[in-house]
mmCIF file of C-alpha atoms and ligand atoms in Angstrom:
data_model
loop_
_atom_site.group_PDB
_atom_site.id
_atom_site.type_symbol
_atom_site.label_atom_id
_atom_site.label_comp_id
_atom_site.label_asym_id
_atom_site.label_seq_id
_atom_site.Cartn_x
_atom_site.Cartn_y
_atom_site.Cartn_z
ATOM 1 C CA MET A 162 0.000 0.000 0.000
ATOM 2 C CA LYS A 163 1.173 3.499 -0.834
ATOM 3 C CA THR A 164 2.034 5.783 2.095
ATOM 4 C CA LYS A 165 3.879 8.661 0.419
ATOM 5 C CA ILE A 166 2.434 12.161 0.664
ATOM 6 C CA THR A 167 3.699 14.741 -1.839
ATOM 7 C CA THR A 168 3.274 18.480 -1.362
ATOM 8 C CA VAL A 169 3.411 20.917 -4.285
ATOM 9 C CA THR A 170 4.726 24.482 -3.811
ATOM 10 C CA LEU A 171 4.771 26.392 -7.087
ATOM 11 C CA ASN A 172 6.062 29.506 -5.303
ATOM 12 C CA ALA A 173 8.686 28.047 -2.924
ATOM 13 C CA ALA A 174 10.698 30.671 -1.066
ATOM 14 C CA ILE A 175 13.254 31.374 1.622
ATOM 15 C CA ASP A 176 11.471 33.022 4.531
ATOM 16 C CA LYS A 177 14.088 35.265 6.108
ATOM 17 C CA THR A 178 13.244 36.931 9.423
ATOM 18 C CA TYR A 179 15.293 39.866 10.739
ATOM 19 C CA TYR A 180 14.885 40.678 14.429
ATOM 20 C CA VAL A 181 15.481 44.456 14.511
ATOM 21 C CA PRO A 182 15.431 46.240 17.915
ATOM 22 C CA ASP A 183 13.894 49.470 16.592
ATOM 23 C CA LEU A 184 12.733 49.629 12.969
ATOM 24 C CA LYS A 185 13.101 53.090 11.375
ATOM 25 C CA LYS A 186 12.612 53.721 7.661
ATOM 26 C CA GLY A 187 15.539 55.511 6.010
ATOM 27 C CA THR A 188 18.161 54.553 8.627
ATOM 28 C CA VAL A 189 20.869 51.901 9.004
ATOM 29 C CA MET A 190 19.784 49.174 11.407
ATOM 30 C CA ARG A 191 21.538 46.126 12.785
ATOM 31 C CA ALA A 192 19.682 42.891 13.245
ATOM 32 C CA ASP A 193 20.010 41.072 16.610
ATOM 33 C CA LYS A 194 19.195 37.755 14.986
ATOM 34 C CA VAL A 195 18.445 36.398 11.507
ATOM 35 C CA LEU A 196 16.474 33.246 10.759
ATOM 36 C CA SER A 197 16.317 31.614 7.290
ATOM 37 C CA MET A 198 13.753 28.907 6.617
ATOM 38 C CA ALA A 199 12.753 27.063 3.463
ATOM 39 C CA GLY A 200 9.174 28.145 2.993
ATOM 40 C CA GLY A 201 6.151 28.437 0.814
ATOM 41 C CA LYS A 202 2.946 26.818 1.988
ATOM 42 C CA GLY A 203 3.549 23.306 0.626
ATOM 43 C CA VAL A 204 7.031 23.219 2.146
ATOM 44 C CA ASN A 205 5.464 24.117 5.502
ATOM 45 C CA VAL A 206 2.908 21.302 5.096
ATOM 46 C CA ALA A 207 5.710 18.824 4.289
ATOM 47 C CA ARG A 208 7.730 19.912 7.332
ATOM 48 C CA VAL A 209 4.771 19.498 9.698
ATOM 49 C CA LEU A 210 3.861 16.082 8.227
ATOM 50 C CA HIS A 211 7.431 15.001 8.902
ATOM 51 C CA GLN A 212 7.306 16.420 12.458
ATOM 52 C CA LEU A 213 4.051 14.565 13.128
ATOM 53 C CA GLY A 214 5.898 11.381 12.196
ATOM 54 C CA HIS A 215 4.622 10.599 8.718
ATOM 55 C CA PRO A 216 7.275 8.264 7.286
ATOM 56 C CA GLU A 217 7.349 9.234 3.605
ATOM 57 C CA VAL A 218 7.035 12.887 2.606
ATOM 58 C CA ALA A 219 8.147 14.486 -0.682
ATOM 59 C CA ALA A 220 8.135 18.142 -1.716
ATOM 60 C CA THR A 221 7.983 19.381 -5.294
ATOM 61 C CA GLY A 222 7.329 22.646 -7.147
ATOM 62 C CA PHE A 223 9.774 25.168 -8.602
ATOM 63 C CA ALA A 224 13.091 25.947 -6.909
ATOM 64 C CA SER A 225 15.585 28.037 -8.828
ATOM 65 C CA GLY A 226 19.057 29.590 -8.532
ATOM 66 C CA TYR A 227 21.053 29.932 -5.297
ATOM 67 C CA ASN A 228 17.906 30.429 -3.254
ATOM 68 C CA GLY A 229 16.454 27.289 -4.814
ATOM 69 C CA LYS A 230 19.557 25.338 -3.789
ATOM 70 C CA PHE A 231 19.153 26.587 -0.213
ATOM 71 C CA ILE A 232 15.497 25.500 -0.205
ATOM 72 C CA MET A 233 16.298 22.035 -1.593
ATOM 73 C CA ASP A 234 19.229 21.508 0.805
ATOM 74 C CA GLN A 235 17.174 22.476 3.852
ATOM 75 C CA VAL A 236 14.234 20.325 2.759
ATOM 76 C CA LYS A 237 16.601 17.348 2.392
ATOM 77 C CA GLU A 238 18.308 17.973 5.749
ATOM 78 C CA THR A 239 14.875 17.932 7.390
ATOM 79 C CA GLY A 240 14.290 14.395 6.111
ATOM 80 C CA ILE A 241 11.882 15.257 3.304
ATOM 81 C CA ALA A 242 12.527 14.046 -0.257
ATOM 82 C CA SER A 243 13.408 17.116 -2.352
ATOM 83 C CA GLU A 244 11.846 16.727 -5.806
ATOM 84 C CA PHE A 245 11.815 20.313 -7.074
ATOM 85 C CA VAL A 246 12.333 21.304 -10.700
ATOM 86 C CA GLY A 247 14.272 24.370 -11.888
ATOM 87 C CA ALA A 248 13.186 27.634 -13.515
ATOM 88 C CA LEU A 249 14.955 30.787 -14.722
ATOM 89 C CA GLY A 250 16.393 33.189 -12.134
ATOM 90 C CA GLU A 251 16.055 33.095 -8.364
ATOM 91 C CA SER A 252 13.395 31.562 -6.125
ATOM 92 C CA ARG A 253 11.788 34.175 -3.919
ATOM 93 C CA LEU A 254 13.400 35.625 -0.851
ATOM 94 C CA CYS A 255 10.621 36.787 1.476
ATOM 95 C CA LEU A 256 11.948 39.256 4.040
ATOM 96 C CA ASN A 257 10.160 39.843 7.317
ATOM 97 C CA PHE A 258 11.455 42.621 9.590
ATOM 98 C CA LEU A 259 10.244 42.062 13.151
ATOM 99 C CA ASP A 260 10.327 45.268 15.185
ATOM 100 C CA GLY A 261 11.401 44.711 18.809
ATOM 101 C CA GLN A 262 9.690 47.970 19.889
ATOM 102 C CA ASP A 263 6.101 47.351 18.843
ATOM 103 C CA GLY A 264 6.240 43.734 17.659
ATOM 104 C CA SER A 265 5.090 44.777 14.165
ATOM 105 C CA SER A 266 6.089 42.850 11.072
ATOM 106 C CA THR A 267 7.148 44.552 7.793
ATOM 107 C CA GLU A 268 7.479 42.286 4.773
ATOM 108 C CA VAL A 269 9.189 42.556 1.388
ATOM 109 C CA LEU A 270 8.413 39.721 -1.045
ATOM 110 C CA GLU A 271 10.469 39.128 -4.202
ATOM 111 C CA PRO A 272 8.671 38.342 -7.472
ATOM 112 C CA GLY A 273 10.207 34.876 -7.988
ATOM 113 C CA PRO A 274 11.738 33.152 -11.037
ATOM 114 C CA ASP A 275 10.484 33.106 -14.630
ATOM 115 C CA ILE A 276 8.767 29.894 -15.574
ATOM 116 C CA ASN A 277 8.518 28.925 -19.250
ATOM 117 C CA GLU A 278 6.753 26.077 -21.090
ATOM 118 C CA GLU A 279 9.746 23.764 -20.722
ATOM 119 C CA HIS A 280 9.886 24.269 -16.935
ATOM 120 C CA LEU A 281 6.166 23.666 -16.697
ATOM 121 C CA ASP A 282 6.457 20.450 -18.745
ATOM 122 C CA ASN A 283 9.247 19.282 -16.412
ATOM 123 C CA LEU A 284 7.022 19.945 -13.410
ATOM 124 C CA LYS A 285 4.108 18.043 -14.939
ATOM 125 C CA ARG A 286 6.363 15.071 -15.691
ATOM 126 C CA LYS A 287 7.728 15.098 -12.127
ATOM 127 C CA LEU A 288 4.221 15.436 -10.722
ATOM 128 C CA ARG A 289 2.940 12.464 -12.737
ATOM 129 C CA GLN A 290 5.787 10.276 -11.438
ATOM 130 C CA LEU A 291 5.328 11.387 -7.811
ATOM 131 C CA SER A 292 1.548 10.969 -8.050
ATOM 132 C CA GLU A 293 1.973 7.361 -9.170
ATOM 133 C CA GLU A 294 4.037 6.752 -6.024
ATOM 134 C CA SER A 295 1.839 8.784 -3.653
ATOM 135 C CA LYS A 296 -1.373 8.129 -1.780
ATOM 136 C CA LEU A 297 -2.029 11.857 -1.506
ATOM 137 C CA VAL A 298 -0.828 15.010 -3.285
ATOM 138 C CA ILE A 299 -1.334 18.385 -1.562
ATOM 139 C CA PHE A 300 -1.310 21.624 -3.582
ATOM 140 C CA SER A 301 -0.764 24.729 -1.456
ATOM 141 C CA GLY A 302 -0.396 28.429 -2.073
ATOM 142 C CA SER A 303 -0.393 30.941 -4.886
ATOM 143 C CA ILE A 304 0.404 30.433 -8.557
ATOM 144 C CA PRO A 305 3.594 32.151 -9.819
ATOM 145 C CA LYS A 306 3.394 35.196 -12.084
ATOM 146 C CA GLY A 307 2.922 34.394 -15.745
ATOM 147 C CA LEU A 308 1.151 31.064 -15.177
ATOM 148 C CA SER A 309 -2.588 30.526 -15.682
ATOM 149 C CA SER A 310 -4.813 30.685 -12.613
ATOM 150 C CA GLY A 311 -6.453 27.521 -14.001
ATOM 151 C CA LEU A 312 -3.184 25.623 -13.526
ATOM 152 C CA TYR A 313 -4.286 23.795 -10.360
ATOM 153 C CA ALA A 314 -7.217 22.232 -12.210
ATOM 154 C CA ASP A 315 -4.767 20.797 -14.807
ATOM 155 C CA LEU A 316 -2.318 19.581 -12.167
ATOM 156 C CA ILE A 317 -5.084 17.999 -10.081
ATOM 157 C CA GLU A 318 -6.176 16.071 -13.177
ATOM 158 C CA ILE A 319 -2.612 14.780 -13.699
ATOM 159 C CA SER A 320 -2.311 13.600 -10.084
ATOM 160 C CA ARG A 321 -5.712 11.980 -10.011
ATOM 161 C CA SER A 322 -5.271 10.126 -13.301
ATOM 162 C CA ALA A 323 -1.957 8.817 -11.911
ATOM 163 C CA GLY A 324 -3.868 7.320 -8.976
ATOM 164 C CA ALA A 325 -3.394 9.818 -6.126
ATOM 165 C CA GLU A 326 -5.974 11.644 -4.045
ATOM 166 C CA VAL A 327 -5.704 15.424 -4.014
ATOM 167 C CA PHE A 328 -6.001 18.257 -1.445
ATOM 168 C CA LEU A 329 -6.053 21.931 -2.471
ATOM 169 C CA ASP A 330 -5.277 24.887 -0.176
ATOM 170 C CA ALA A 331 -5.385 28.017 -2.316
ATOM 171 C CA SER A 332 -7.352 31.251 -2.539
ATOM 172 C CA GLY A 333 -8.943 33.558 -5.122
ATOM 173 C CA ASP A 334 -9.105 32.481 -8.773
ATOM 174 C CA PRO A 335 -6.726 29.500 -8.414
ATOM 175 C CA LEU A 336 -9.078 28.069 -5.763
ATOM 176 C CA LEU A 337 -12.232 28.974 -7.684
ATOM 177 C CA GLN A 338 -10.952 27.223 -10.813
ATOM 178 C CA GLY A 339 -9.251 24.416 -8.882
ATOM 179 C CA ILE A 340 -12.575 23.474 -7.292
ATOM 180 C CA GLU A 341 -13.871 22.526 -10.745
ATOM 181 C CA ALA A 342 -11.420 19.591 -10.683
ATOM 182 C CA LYS A 343 -13.080 18.407 -7.431
ATOM 183 C CA PRO A 344 -10.189 17.947 -4.996
ATOM 184 C CA SER A 345 -10.932 15.674 -2.006
ATOM 185 C CA PHE A 346 -10.298 18.500 0.480
ATOM 186 C CA ILE A 347 -10.240 22.292 0.497
ATOM 187 C CA LYS A 348 -9.486 24.583 3.434
ATOM 188 C CA PRO A 349 -10.378 28.197 2.828
ATOM 189 C CA ASN A 350 -10.263 30.548 5.821
ATOM 190 C CA GLU A 351 -13.111 32.941 6.610
ATOM 191 C CA ASP A 352 -11.973 35.533 4.031
ATOM 192 C CA GLU A 353 -11.108 33.006 1.339
ATOM 193 C CA ILE A 354 -14.523 31.343 1.317
ATOM 194 C CA VAL A 355 -16.393 34.599 0.537
ATOM 195 C CA PRO A 356 -15.608 34.714 -3.217
ATOM 196 C CA LEU A 357 -16.574 31.039 -3.514
ATOM 197 C CA LEU A 358 -20.111 31.836 -2.418
ATOM 198 C CA ALA A 359 -20.668 35.069 -4.368
ATOM 199 C CA GLY A 360 -23.906 35.125 -6.285
ATOM 200 C CA ASN A 361 -25.416 32.271 -4.305
ATOM 201 C CA GLY A 362 -26.844 34.483 -1.601
ATOM 202 C CA GLN A 363 -25.227 32.252 0.995
ATOM 203 C CA GLN A 364 -24.785 34.022 4.313
ATOM 204 C CA HIS A 365 -24.124 31.409 6.932
ATOM 205 C CA LEU A 366 -20.753 29.617 6.948
ATOM 206 C CA TYR A 367 -22.442 26.249 7.272
ATOM 207 C CA ASP A 368 -24.532 26.976 4.166
ATOM 208 C CA GLY A 369 -21.289 27.726 2.352
ATOM 209 C CA VAL A 370 -19.725 24.479 3.509
ATOM 210 C CA GLN A 371 -22.820 22.585 2.373
ATOM 211 C CA LEU A 372 -22.816 24.320 -1.008
ATOM 212 C CA LEU A 373 -19.191 23.304 -1.578
ATOM 213 C CA MET A 374 -19.885 19.711 -0.527
ATOM 214 C CA ALA A 375 -22.782 19.683 -3.008
ATOM 215 C CA LYS A 376 -20.266 20.663 -5.712
ATOM 216 C CA GLY A 377 -18.577 17.316 -5.145
ATOM 217 C CA ILE A 378 -15.875 18.150 -2.587
ATOM 218 C CA PRO A 379 -16.201 15.570 0.205
ATOM 219 C CA ASN A 380 -14.064 17.417 2.810
ATOM 220 C CA VAL A 381 -14.615 21.149 3.236
ATOM 221 C CA VAL A 382 -13.065 22.990 6.180
ATOM 222 C CA VAL A 383 -13.327 26.701 6.899
ATOM 223 C CA THR A 384 -10.722 27.614 9.497
ATOM 224 C CA LEU A 385 -11.457 30.555 11.782
ATOM 225 C CA GLY A 386 -8.042 31.341 13.303
ATOM 226 C CA GLY A 387 -8.259 31.440 17.106
ATOM 227 C CA GLU A 388 -11.948 30.447 16.894
ATOM 228 C CA GLY A 389 -11.241 26.955 15.520
ATOM 229 C CA ALA A 390 -13.090 25.784 12.420
ATOM 230 C CA VAL A 391 -16.349 24.625 10.869
ATOM 231 C CA ALA A 392 -16.317 21.640 8.553
ATOM 232 C CA GLY A 393 -18.322 19.397 6.300
ATOM 233 C CA VAL A 394 -17.151 15.819 5.882
ATOM 234 C CA GLY A 395 -19.048 13.113 4.029
ATOM 235 C CA GLY A 396 -22.259 15.169 4.058
ATOM 236 C CA LYS A 397 -22.169 15.903 7.818
ATOM 237 C CA LEU A 398 -21.397 19.233 9.492
ATOM 238 C CA TYR A 399 -18.948 19.735 12.370
ATOM 239 C CA ARG A 400 -17.838 22.521 14.735
ATOM 240 C CA VAL A 401 -14.220 22.384 15.888
ATOM 241 C CA ARG A 402 -13.499 24.125 19.199
ATOM 242 C CA ILE A 403 -9.944 24.899 20.283
ATOM 243 C CA PRO A 404 -8.441 26.128 23.570
ATOM 244 C CA LYS A 405 -7.458 29.767 24.170
ATOM 245 C CA ILE A 406 -3.680 29.972 23.921
ATOM 246 C CA ASN A 407 -1.046 32.708 23.873
ATOM 247 C CA ALA A 408 -0.292 32.712 20.161
ATOM 248 C CA VAL A 409 3.274 33.720 19.248
ATOM 249 C CA ASN A 410 2.930 33.645 15.450
ATOM 250 C CA THR A 411 -0.104 32.526 13.455
ATOM 251 C CA VAL A 412 1.586 32.405 10.029
ATOM 252 C CA GLY A 413 1.466 28.820 8.759
ATOM 253 C CA CYS A 414 -1.349 27.726 11.088
ATOM 254 C CA GLY A 415 -3.403 26.824 8.035
ATOM 255 C CA ASP A 416 -0.521 24.749 6.657
ATOM 256 C CA ALA A 417 -0.164 22.883 9.958
ATOM 257 C CA PHE A 418 -3.930 22.261 9.926
ATOM 258 C CA VAL A 419 -3.731 20.790 6.403
ATOM 259 C CA ALA A 420 -0.810 18.556 7.457
ATOM 260 C CA GLY A 421 -2.712 17.316 10.516
ATOM 261 C CA PHE A 422 -5.822 16.518 8.477
ATOM 262 C CA ALA A 423 -3.741 14.730 5.818
ATOM 263 C CA TYR A 424 -2.007 12.644 8.507
ATOM 264 C CA GLY A 425 -5.344 11.250 9.678
ATOM 265 C CA TYR A 426 -6.898 11.076 6.207
ATOM 266 C CA VAL A 427 -4.267 8.723 4.765
ATOM 267 C CA ARG A 428 -4.778 6.500 7.824
ATOM 268 C CA ASP A 429 -8.559 6.352 7.222
ATOM 269 C CA TRP A 430 -9.362 8.019 10.542
ATOM 270 C CA SER A 431 -12.898 9.271 11.205
ATOM 271 C CA ALA A 432 -13.853 12.861 10.392
ATOM 272 C CA VAL A 433 -13.816 13.745 14.095
ATOM 273 C CA GLU A 434 -10.299 12.345 14.560
ATOM 274 C CA CYS A 435 -8.922 14.044 11.409
ATOM 275 C CA LEU A 436 -10.380 17.395 12.478
ATOM 276 C CA ARG A 437 -9.095 17.065 16.035
ATOM 277 C CA TYR A 438 -5.584 16.179 14.879
ATOM 278 C CA ALA A 439 -5.619 19.044 12.361
ATOM 279 C CA ALA A 440 -6.842 21.708 14.766
ATOM 280 C CA ALA A 441 -4.312 20.680 17.436
ATOM 281 C CA ALA A 442 -1.548 20.979 14.805
ATOM 282 C CA GLY A 443 -2.783 24.471 13.857
ATOM 283 C CA CYS A 444 -2.764 25.514 17.531
ATOM 284 C CA ALA A 445 0.696 24.027 18.128
ATOM 285 C CA ASN A 446 2.021 26.014 15.159
ATOM 286 C CA ALA A 447 0.724 29.220 16.750
ATOM 287 C CA LEU A 448 2.973 28.502 19.761
ATOM 288 C CA SER A 449 6.160 28.611 17.637
ATOM 289 C CA ALA A 450 7.917 31.660 16.139
ATOM 290 C CA VAL A 451 8.555 29.615 12.968
ATOM 291 C CA ALA A 452 5.845 29.224 10.303
ATOM 292 C CA GLY A 453 5.119 25.531 9.771
ATOM 293 C CA ASP A 454 6.570 24.184 13.023
ATOM 294 C CA VAL A 455 4.694 21.730 15.248
ATOM 295 C CA GLN A 456 6.376 20.236 18.315
ATOM 296 C CA GLN A 457 5.031 16.746 19.056
ATOM 297 C CA THR A 458 4.774 17.279 22.824
ATOM 298 C CA LYS A 459 2.713 20.456 22.360
ATOM 299 C CA HIS A 460 0.554 18.737 19.744
ATOM 300 C CA GLN A 461 -0.170 15.822 22.083
ATOM 301 C CA GLU A 462 -1.057 18.207 24.900
ATOM 302 C CA LEU A 463 -3.384 20.287 22.685
ATOM 303 C CA LEU A 464 -5.133 17.190 21.302
ATOM 304 C CA LYS A 465 -6.773 16.731 24.703
ATOM 305 C CA GLN A 466 -8.125 20.283 24.580
ATOM 306 C CA VAL A 467 -9.675 20.273 21.087
ATOM 307 C CA HIS A 468 -13.332 19.290 20.850
ATOM 308 C CA VAL A 469 -15.203 18.361 17.688
ATOM 309 C CA GLU A 470 -18.996 18.386 17.788
ATOM 310 C CA GLU A 471 -21.304 17.110 15.081
ATOM 311 C CA GLY A 472 -23.979 19.573 13.970
ATOM 312 C CA ASN A 473 -24.199 23.189 12.902
ATOM 313 C CA ARG A 474 -24.063 25.251 16.060
HETATM 314 N N1 ATP B 605 -4.611 32.462 17.485
HETATM 315 C C1 ATP B 605 -4.762 31.136 17.434
HETATM 316 N N2 ATP B 605 -4.874 30.422 18.579
HETATM 317 C C2 ATP B 605 -5.019 29.079 18.528
HETATM 318 N N3 ATP B 605 -5.102 28.368 17.406
HETATM 319 C C3 ATP B 605 -4.993 29.013 16.240
HETATM 320 C C4 ATP B 605 -4.816 30.431 16.187
HETATM 321 N N4 ATP B 605 -4.766 30.794 14.885
HETATM 322 C C5 ATP B 605 -4.895 29.651 14.181
HETATM 323 N N5 ATP B 605 -5.034 28.566 14.958
HETATM 324 C C6 ATP B 605 -5.242 27.156 14.565
HETATM 325 O O1 ATP B 605 -4.842 26.978 13.219
HETATM 326 C C7 ATP B 605 -5.977 26.694 12.381
HETATM 327 C C8 ATP B 605 -5.852 27.407 11.058
HETATM 328 O O2 ATP B 605 -5.754 28.796 11.296
HETATM 329 P P1 ATP B 605 -6.189 29.934 10.281
HETATM 330 O O3 ATP B 605 -7.659 29.961 10.131
HETATM 331 O O4 ATP B 605 -5.539 31.175 10.769
HETATM 332 O O5 ATP B 605 -5.545 29.430 8.907
HETATM 333 P P2 ATP B 605 -5.052 30.271 7.648
HETATM 334 O O6 ATP B 605 -5.689 31.616 7.622
HETATM 335 O O7 ATP B 605 -5.240 29.411 6.472
HETATM 336 O O8 ATP B 605 -3.487 30.406 7.948
HETATM 337 P P3 ATP B 605 -2.222 30.450 6.934
HETATM 338 O O9 ATP B 605 -2.771 30.484 5.536
HETATM 339 O O10 ATP B 605 -1.451 31.673 7.323
HETATM 340 O O11 ATP B 605 -1.420 29.235 7.187
HETATM 341 C C9 ATP B 605 -7.205 27.079 13.211
HETATM 342 O O12 ATP B 605 -8.327 26.315 12.844
HETATM 343 C C10 ATP B 605 -6.714 26.766 14.631
HETATM 344 O O13 ATP B 605 -6.802 25.386 14.885
HETATM 345 MG MG1 MG B 606 -4.404 29.529 4.563
#
């Protein structure tokens, strides 16, 4: 039986965090500390799956130039199979300046490499091969500049015809068009679900979840940050309640949630168990300064404090 889970990050990046004591525009500042992490949403999902103890995790997408080499090396060192394909120029460096005075975060995101037809063909070939070997393929994040926002629908088709199940965590047009290919799982947050419901006069979140299930998506989760999540699995509705915690950094909570759900899903756990595992992973991520970082001990502790109720209240 296949156990491999592959994550796809079309916009992989190095997330570089500068800890600056007092951020002032137009001055020279010295950083107290610098942290560089391989990132992009799918890379975060892969890292958390590995931390949760999933034995076979692969990461693909585009990684290019010196930054791409850094991403691939770090992915490998973590214990994840690095299966990226190249493009032209440098993978993105995403700079985050954390101000020690007010705790604010100021970001500068690079545009990323150029991707031509040949690079895209290479990715599709790699994806087909990995999908044949994988039980599940997870697509996460935005689509790079210059590529069609319908790309996820094409890629989902490739993975499915190669025998893998598919999750999609995207937003905007890529999600809207990706849904047409009927992934097994989507996870919009409260803002991301709004455009999916436009024109249907749907007000209530549960109505939205039901509408998306009716479109042929068997697992629909709307995460609500510190308020937990609502979900629809196999035609039933669920409310996921999480404990109040002192969140340190909520970036990547959605990625940790996706990883937690995938961990249970490939093991055929019940909806309640998948949701509980996922929400505890999201919470645990919020306790770490790093995006896409779930410590097992914290996850185990939080599992006891997450409650999943059937029904729409
Ligand atoms: N402040 C918080 N306190 C506790 N748990 C949180 C908090 N924020 C998020 N979580 C957990 O993580 C899950 C996903 O969070 P959220 O809705 O913020 O995802 P998201 O917006 O997709 O995040 P991202 O895309 O940045 O990874 C929540 O359902 C919850 O379990
Ligand atoms: Mg998200």
